[in-house]
Amino acid sequence: MKVLHLPAETGTGHNMRALAVAAKVRTLFPEAQQHAYLGSKSALFTPMFEALGVHVHTASDQQDHANTSQLTRHFDWTSYVTGYLNRTFISGDRMLAAVALIGSVRPDVVVSDYNVAACLAAEISGVPYVLVTERYDFTLGQIDNATLLEAGFELDDPEEVNAIRTSLTTLFGWVTRRARAVLTDKPSVPALDRGTPVFDAIAAGNGHVVGPIVRDECAADPAPRAEIDARFGLQGTDYAIVGFGGTTMFTENKERLLGHYLTAFEKLRVDHPTARLVVIGRQTFTEERDGVVFVDYVADWHSLVKHAKVILSPPGWLSVTELAVMDAPVAYVLSGRDEYHEREAMTRLDHLGYTTATEPDAETLLTILRTAFDEPENFRARAAEASRAIAPTGNGAEAAAKLIGQVVAETSAFREPAEVL
């Protein structure tokens, strides 16, 4: 069996899910040959995939989507489709590159993590594909025009935006129907998802809610606190973790949120003078602050998380699933209402019962931090109850690997034998 993993190139979460699936494919099908194409943080992820025996192909034109604004305030076909989607999810250039790679690797199955260009390439190449997705539709399909206006976008022609939305949902519906299997790690909320392509796929039996697609490390016992203290300089303290990385529509949101985090932390230290703050920001930091530990990215963060007093995280779904599996005391923070791509996730997390804050100021963040430090049992209990809806039982990565193997077996059974000359 030969598997080609083609995760979307816009975020580390897509790579992490592909890595988790690849690890389980290796365990369940040790004879399998695996390839992966990485377009995001390849220097970080290449050795992680290669440690699993996966052959890695990397993009030549990588872009860090965490530190570059993706949109303008003017929302129309040119800014959104031409300026954003055409260089990310539905790029013709990336589709043709995937066609070329499929022709070179000749896989039995393509596994696409929310990479629509990869799905199209597989279909064109006559190779079955499995779609792994944390979204039930393209983001715009679950965000209406009123929400865009409320977030501060300018819509000169609402009907043009409606046409974009309809076209994207039509495309995503086709992609889900043509997939041999659609796998999601996101539990459905019918009030939010009814009528979406993935909800329809689940109803039709082609879609599967497999649970968190995460690495085994997330459920493992943490490293001793002393190791974490030595690594991050946290000896003798209670510490909070805050994150503000991930794909960013407007970098000013990220910069503003960092300022609010630092202000809130300084006020927290009035009552908790030994507290520490670990800031994970997907960027290189040059400043220094008393009591603050700045880090770019922590791939093996589960031990750091499990010893933390509280985690304030952006609602990127890979982080959500990992934190749910780790039973972490977490609250979710969205840096701005115009970070439209995560509005649906925030609504879902609110439905599930988490503490959430959209475009918070320093006082709002301080309230969350104080609650976590002053009422830790209540704060942890609320997060744990919400997490059970996301991570009730089982290993989603293992379920995904089994379904991938099933797809290969089924397509092989129907494949005509080669002609004997």
XYZ file of C-alpha atoms in Angstrom:
421
model
C 0.000 0.000 0.000
C 1.328 3.415 -0.994
C -0.149 6.503 0.712
C 0.406 10.124 -0.290
C -0.465 12.688 2.407
C -1.312 16.142 1.033
C -2.209 18.435 3.963
C -3.329 21.998 3.285
C -0.391 24.373 3.216
C -1.823 27.101 5.446
C -1.184 25.921 8.991
C 0.681 23.564 11.284
C -2.558 21.876 12.366
C -2.956 20.231 8.961
C 0.588 18.864 9.198
C 0.004 17.603 12.724
C -3.107 15.671 11.722
C -1.262 14.165 8.757
C 1.595 13.213 11.089
C -0.802 11.510 13.518
C -2.466 9.572 10.708
C 0.891 8.581 9.199
C 2.018 7.204 12.574
C -1.074 5.000 12.818
C -0.767 3.848 9.204
C 2.769 2.777 10.014
C 1.567 0.832 13.076
C -1.408 -0.861 11.389
C 0.186 -1.372 7.968
C 3.945 -1.647 8.546
C 4.539 -2.604 4.917
C 2.963 0.629 3.650
C 5.063 3.188 1.780
C 4.178 6.724 2.782
C 4.898 10.088 1.179
C 3.978 13.584 2.391
C 4.061 16.999 0.734
C 4.676 19.821 3.211
C 4.021 23.471 2.493
C 4.017 24.850 6.039
C 6.871 24.757 8.570
C 8.638 22.020 6.580
C 11.944 22.522 8.404
C 10.180 21.679 11.662
C 8.017 18.851 10.388
C 10.332 17.066 7.940
C 12.359 15.243 10.629
C 9.131 14.314 12.436
C 7.723 12.649 9.314
C 11.053 11.099 8.365
C 11.283 9.522 11.829
C 8.183 7.542 10.809
C 9.807 6.436 7.561
C 7.743 8.878 5.481
C 9.379 10.277 2.342
C 8.947 14.067 2.460
C 8.475 16.424 -0.489
C 8.552 20.148 0.267
C 7.134 23.237 -1.408
C 9.574 25.690 -2.940
C 7.447 28.788 -2.225
C 6.501 28.437 1.425
C 4.689 31.260 3.183
C 4.183 31.722 6.916
C 0.463 32.379 7.184
C 0.788 33.276 10.872
C 2.742 36.475 10.277
C 1.275 37.804 7.029
C -2.147 39.426 6.670
C -4.297 37.356 4.333
C -7.161 39.748 3.547
C -8.037 43.391 3.066
C -11.057 45.070 4.633
C -12.672 45.141 1.199
C -14.422 41.776 0.748
C -15.145 40.886 -2.874
C -14.189 38.386 -5.571
C -10.819 39.997 -6.257
C -9.686 40.270 -2.647
C -11.074 36.967 -1.397
C -11.029 34.536 -4.328
C -8.178 35.922 -6.436
C -6.093 37.330 -3.602
C -6.564 34.589 -0.999
C -8.255 31.343 -2.065
C -6.447 31.169 -5.383
C -3.084 31.001 -3.619
C -4.138 28.640 -0.856
C -6.982 26.122 -0.966
C -8.118 26.088 -4.602
C -4.976 27.192 -6.398
C -4.640 25.916 -9.951
C -0.873 26.018 -9.562
C -1.012 23.816 -6.469
C -3.480 21.468 -8.135
C -1.144 20.933 -11.112
C 1.819 20.481 -8.771
C -0.192 17.801 -6.946
C -1.067 16.128 -10.266
C 2.648 15.999 -11.087
C 3.509 14.592 -7.658
C 0.756 11.963 -7.891
C 2.129 10.946 -11.295
C 5.593 10.591 -9.811
C 4.668 8.786 -6.589
C 1.810 6.701 -8.078
C -0.003 6.231 -4.740
C -2.865 3.846 -4.053
C -4.643 6.595 -2.128
C -4.285 10.330 -1.553
C -5.084 11.593 1.942
C -6.037 15.268 1.793
C -6.275 17.297 4.971
C -8.639 20.112 3.898
C -6.633 20.475 0.699
C -9.219 20.916 -2.050
C -6.548 21.312 -4.723
C -5.218 17.884 -3.714
C -8.697 16.351 -3.971
C -9.131 17.765 -7.474
C -5.673 16.505 -8.455
C -6.450 13.006 -7.196
C -9.767 12.925 -9.059
C -8.127 14.104 -12.284
C -5.398 11.487 -11.838
C -7.856 8.674 -11.263
C -6.582 7.987 -7.741
C -9.038 7.489 -4.845
C -8.810 10.090 -2.123
C -9.805 10.380 1.522
C -10.744 13.856 2.746
C -9.798 14.728 6.320
C -11.498 17.952 7.363
C -12.060 19.995 10.492
C -14.637 22.088 8.630
C -18.124 21.071 7.538
C -18.016 23.516 4.627
C -15.721 26.214 3.348
C -15.582 28.809 6.095
C -17.641 31.338 4.166
C -20.423 28.753 3.833
C -21.077 29.001 7.576
C -20.600 32.774 7.897
C -23.326 35.109 6.647
C -22.987 38.628 5.269
C -24.304 40.198 8.475
C -21.430 38.609 10.393
C -18.907 39.933 7.874
C -20.340 43.437 8.174
C -20.354 43.241 11.963
C -16.672 42.274 11.791
C -15.867 45.442 9.873
C -15.592 44.141 6.300
C -16.789 46.298 3.414
C -19.254 44.538 1.098
C -19.891 46.743 -1.935
C -21.905 43.986 -3.618
C -23.534 41.519 -1.186
C -24.816 39.455 -4.117
C -21.263 38.917 -5.323
C -20.346 37.625 -1.859
C -23.416 35.362 -1.975
C -22.204 34.025 -5.328
C -18.780 33.260 -3.848
C -20.413 31.466 -0.932
C -22.693 29.389 -3.168
C -19.841 28.479 -5.518
C -17.601 27.356 -2.663
C -20.309 25.217 -1.080
C -21.026 23.647 -4.483
C -17.341 22.824 -4.901
C -16.969 21.440 -1.387
C -20.124 19.374 -1.831
C -18.688 17.843 -4.995
C -15.385 17.115 -3.253
C -17.117 15.357 -0.336
C -19.354 13.306 -2.637
C -16.429 12.144 -4.775
C -14.257 11.237 -1.765
C -14.067 7.546 -0.919
C -14.379 8.619 2.716
C -14.796 11.928 4.557
C -13.255 11.966 8.031
C -13.717 14.719 10.596
C -12.486 15.259 14.133
C -15.172 17.864 14.817
C -18.397 16.762 16.563
C -21.430 18.110 14.767
C -23.791 20.696 16.220
C -26.939 20.328 14.081
C -27.963 23.939 14.634
C -24.679 25.009 13.018
C -24.052 22.201 10.541
C -27.376 21.067 9.103
C -27.259 21.335 5.296
C -23.473 21.495 5.037
C -21.570 19.068 2.757
C -19.916 17.147 5.606
C -23.148 16.895 7.612
C -24.794 15.467 4.485
C -21.880 13.063 3.969
C -22.289 11.750 7.519
C -26.007 11.239 6.923
C -25.236 9.398 3.675
C -22.762 7.053 5.368
C -19.717 8.364 3.508
C -18.740 10.696 6.342
C -17.354 9.635 9.706
C -16.799 11.558 12.939
C -13.675 9.696 14.075
C -12.742 11.734 17.144
C -9.496 13.635 17.811
C -6.831 12.976 15.183
C -3.864 13.590 17.455
C -0.538 12.056 18.357
C -0.307 9.442 21.096
C 1.861 11.834 23.102
C -1.193 13.949 23.900
C -2.672 11.153 26.017
C 0.654 10.088 27.525
C 1.828 10.911 31.021
C 3.677 14.236 31.110
C 7.393 14.605 31.639
C 8.276 15.418 35.265
C 7.652 19.013 36.266
C 11.368 19.407 36.976
C 12.161 18.782 33.290
C 9.667 21.412 32.193
C 10.995 23.865 34.768
C 14.553 23.373 33.531
C 13.578 23.695 29.867
C 11.456 26.835 30.180
C 12.734 28.458 33.375
C 9.550 27.951 35.410
C 10.941 26.715 38.728
C 8.723 27.256 41.763
C 5.848 28.945 39.937
C 2.315 28.511 38.720
C 2.230 29.444 35.064
C -0.251 30.289 32.365
C 0.192 29.559 28.661
C -1.175 31.935 26.049
C -1.108 31.435 22.306
C -1.822 33.828 19.498
C -0.303 32.106 16.470
C -1.953 30.181 13.679
C -3.232 31.483 10.377
C -3.941 35.195 10.754
C -6.204 37.301 8.557
C -4.892 40.589 9.968
C -1.521 40.738 11.747
C -2.594 43.797 13.748
C -5.034 41.537 15.620
C -2.193 39.291 16.686
C -0.050 42.235 17.787
C -2.912 43.828 19.744
C -3.733 40.574 21.508
C -0.123 40.135 22.617
C -0.208 43.593 24.197
C -3.425 42.755 26.052
C -1.976 39.457 27.293
C 1.090 41.206 28.709
C -1.010 43.912 30.374
C -3.386 41.344 31.896
C -0.451 39.302 33.190
C 1.143 42.308 34.884
C -2.131 42.953 36.738
C -2.442 39.264 37.669
C 0.974 39.395 39.329
C -0.268 41.947 41.863
C -2.083 39.082 43.612
C 0.094 36.262 42.251
C 3.644 37.674 42.259
C 5.336 34.339 41.503
C 3.157 33.616 38.452
C 4.799 33.119 35.080
C 3.468 33.522 31.559
C 4.515 31.343 28.606
C 3.757 33.062 25.290
C 3.635 30.886 22.161
C 3.438 33.101 19.111
C 4.748 31.471 15.916
C 7.363 34.207 15.594
C 10.811 35.150 16.850
C 10.661 37.445 19.883
C 13.324 40.020 20.677
C 11.800 41.708 23.716
C 12.162 40.556 27.315
C 9.613 40.907 30.105
C 9.966 39.972 33.741
C 8.164 36.697 34.395
C 7.398 36.091 30.707
C 8.833 33.239 28.636
C 8.572 33.843 24.879
C 8.730 30.844 22.521
C 8.159 30.528 18.794
C 6.518 27.102 18.576
C 6.417 24.027 20.806
C 5.652 20.862 18.849
C 5.921 18.594 21.929
C 3.824 20.819 24.156
C 1.769 18.200 25.992
C 3.975 18.126 29.117
C 4.091 21.918 29.222
C 0.291 22.012 28.968
C -0.355 19.342 31.580
C 1.538 21.219 34.281
C -0.047 24.607 33.455
C -2.565 26.453 35.589
C -4.479 27.647 32.536
C -4.157 27.804 28.753
C -5.636 30.605 26.673
C -5.619 29.348 23.116
C -6.775 30.459 19.679
C -9.521 28.145 18.377
C -7.489 26.336 15.733
C -9.130 22.940 15.674
C -5.987 20.829 15.986
C -5.152 22.699 19.200
C -8.750 22.244 20.370
C -8.610 18.475 19.905
C -5.173 18.105 21.485
C -6.197 20.173 24.500
C -9.413 18.150 24.846
C -7.473 14.872 24.861
C -5.089 16.361 27.440
C -8.073 17.423 29.583
C -6.495 20.845 29.803
C -7.881 23.823 31.788
C -8.415 25.914 28.663
C -10.293 28.995 27.507
C -10.494 30.014 23.845
C -9.612 33.472 22.589
C -10.150 34.913 19.112
C -7.999 37.959 18.457
C -10.547 39.813 16.303
C -14.074 39.540 14.946
C -12.567 39.897 11.475
C -10.616 36.658 11.922
C -13.641 35.286 10.127
C -12.114 31.836 9.483
C -12.408 30.958 13.192
C -15.796 32.519 13.975
C -17.591 29.224 13.387
C -15.169 27.406 15.698
C -15.735 29.972 18.458
C -19.501 29.612 18.121
C -19.141 25.830 18.343
C -16.880 25.999 21.389
C -19.349 28.297 23.088
C -22.136 25.784 22.325
C -20.014 23.046 23.874
C -19.591 25.008 27.116
C -16.038 26.356 27.049
C -15.052 29.786 28.320
C -14.611 31.925 25.196
C -13.653 35.530 24.429
C -13.747 37.227 21.026
C -11.648 40.373 20.502
C -11.063 40.718 24.269
C -9.421 43.635 26.004
C -6.894 43.252 28.828
C -9.585 43.341 31.533
C -11.494 40.457 29.940
C -8.326 38.393 29.747
C -7.471 39.306 33.345
C -10.870 38.046 34.495
C -10.219 34.665 32.853
C -6.726 34.420 34.339
C -7.923 35.365 37.832
C -10.702 32.788 37.697
C -8.223 30.087 36.697
C -5.754 31.041 39.443
C -8.293 31.760 42.204
C -10.905 29.069 41.400
C -8.833 26.385 39.672
C -11.139 23.444 40.435
C -14.224 25.166 39.031
C -12.341 26.423 35.991
C -10.869 23.002 35.249
C -14.218 21.254 35.752
C -15.947 23.503 33.204
C -13.271 22.854 30.578
C -13.281 19.113 31.286
C -17.041 18.838 30.811
C -16.839 20.618 27.456
C -13.858 18.514 26.365
C -15.796 15.286 26.779
C -17.952 16.261 23.793
C -14.826 16.505 21.631
C -12.838 13.596 23.018
C -15.281 11.062 24.476
C -13.369 7.851 23.682
C -11.047 6.234 21.194
C -8.250 7.407 18.951
C -9.347 9.282 15.864
C -5.999 8.843 14.133
C -6.273 5.066 14.435
C -9.845 5.116 13.129
C -8.679 7.280 10.209
C -5.828 4.891 9.375
C -8.195 1.901 9.399
C -10.595 3.659 7.043
C -7.728 4.579 4.715
C -6.675 0.931 4.634
C -10.281 -0.059 3.940
C -10.467 2.342 0.990
C -7.288 0.880 -0.521
C -8.549 -2.669 -0.028
C -11.915 -1.897 -1.607
C -10.488 -0.093 -4.621
C -7.883 -2.837 -5.143
C -10.618 -5.470 -5.165
C -12.404 -3.691 -8.014
C -9.281 -2.854 -9.984
C -8.944 -4.825 -13.187
C -5.920 -7.130 -13.257
C -3.065 -6.115 -15.525
C -3.178 -7.639 -18.986
C -0.784 -10.524 -19.429
C 1.311 -10.129 -22.593
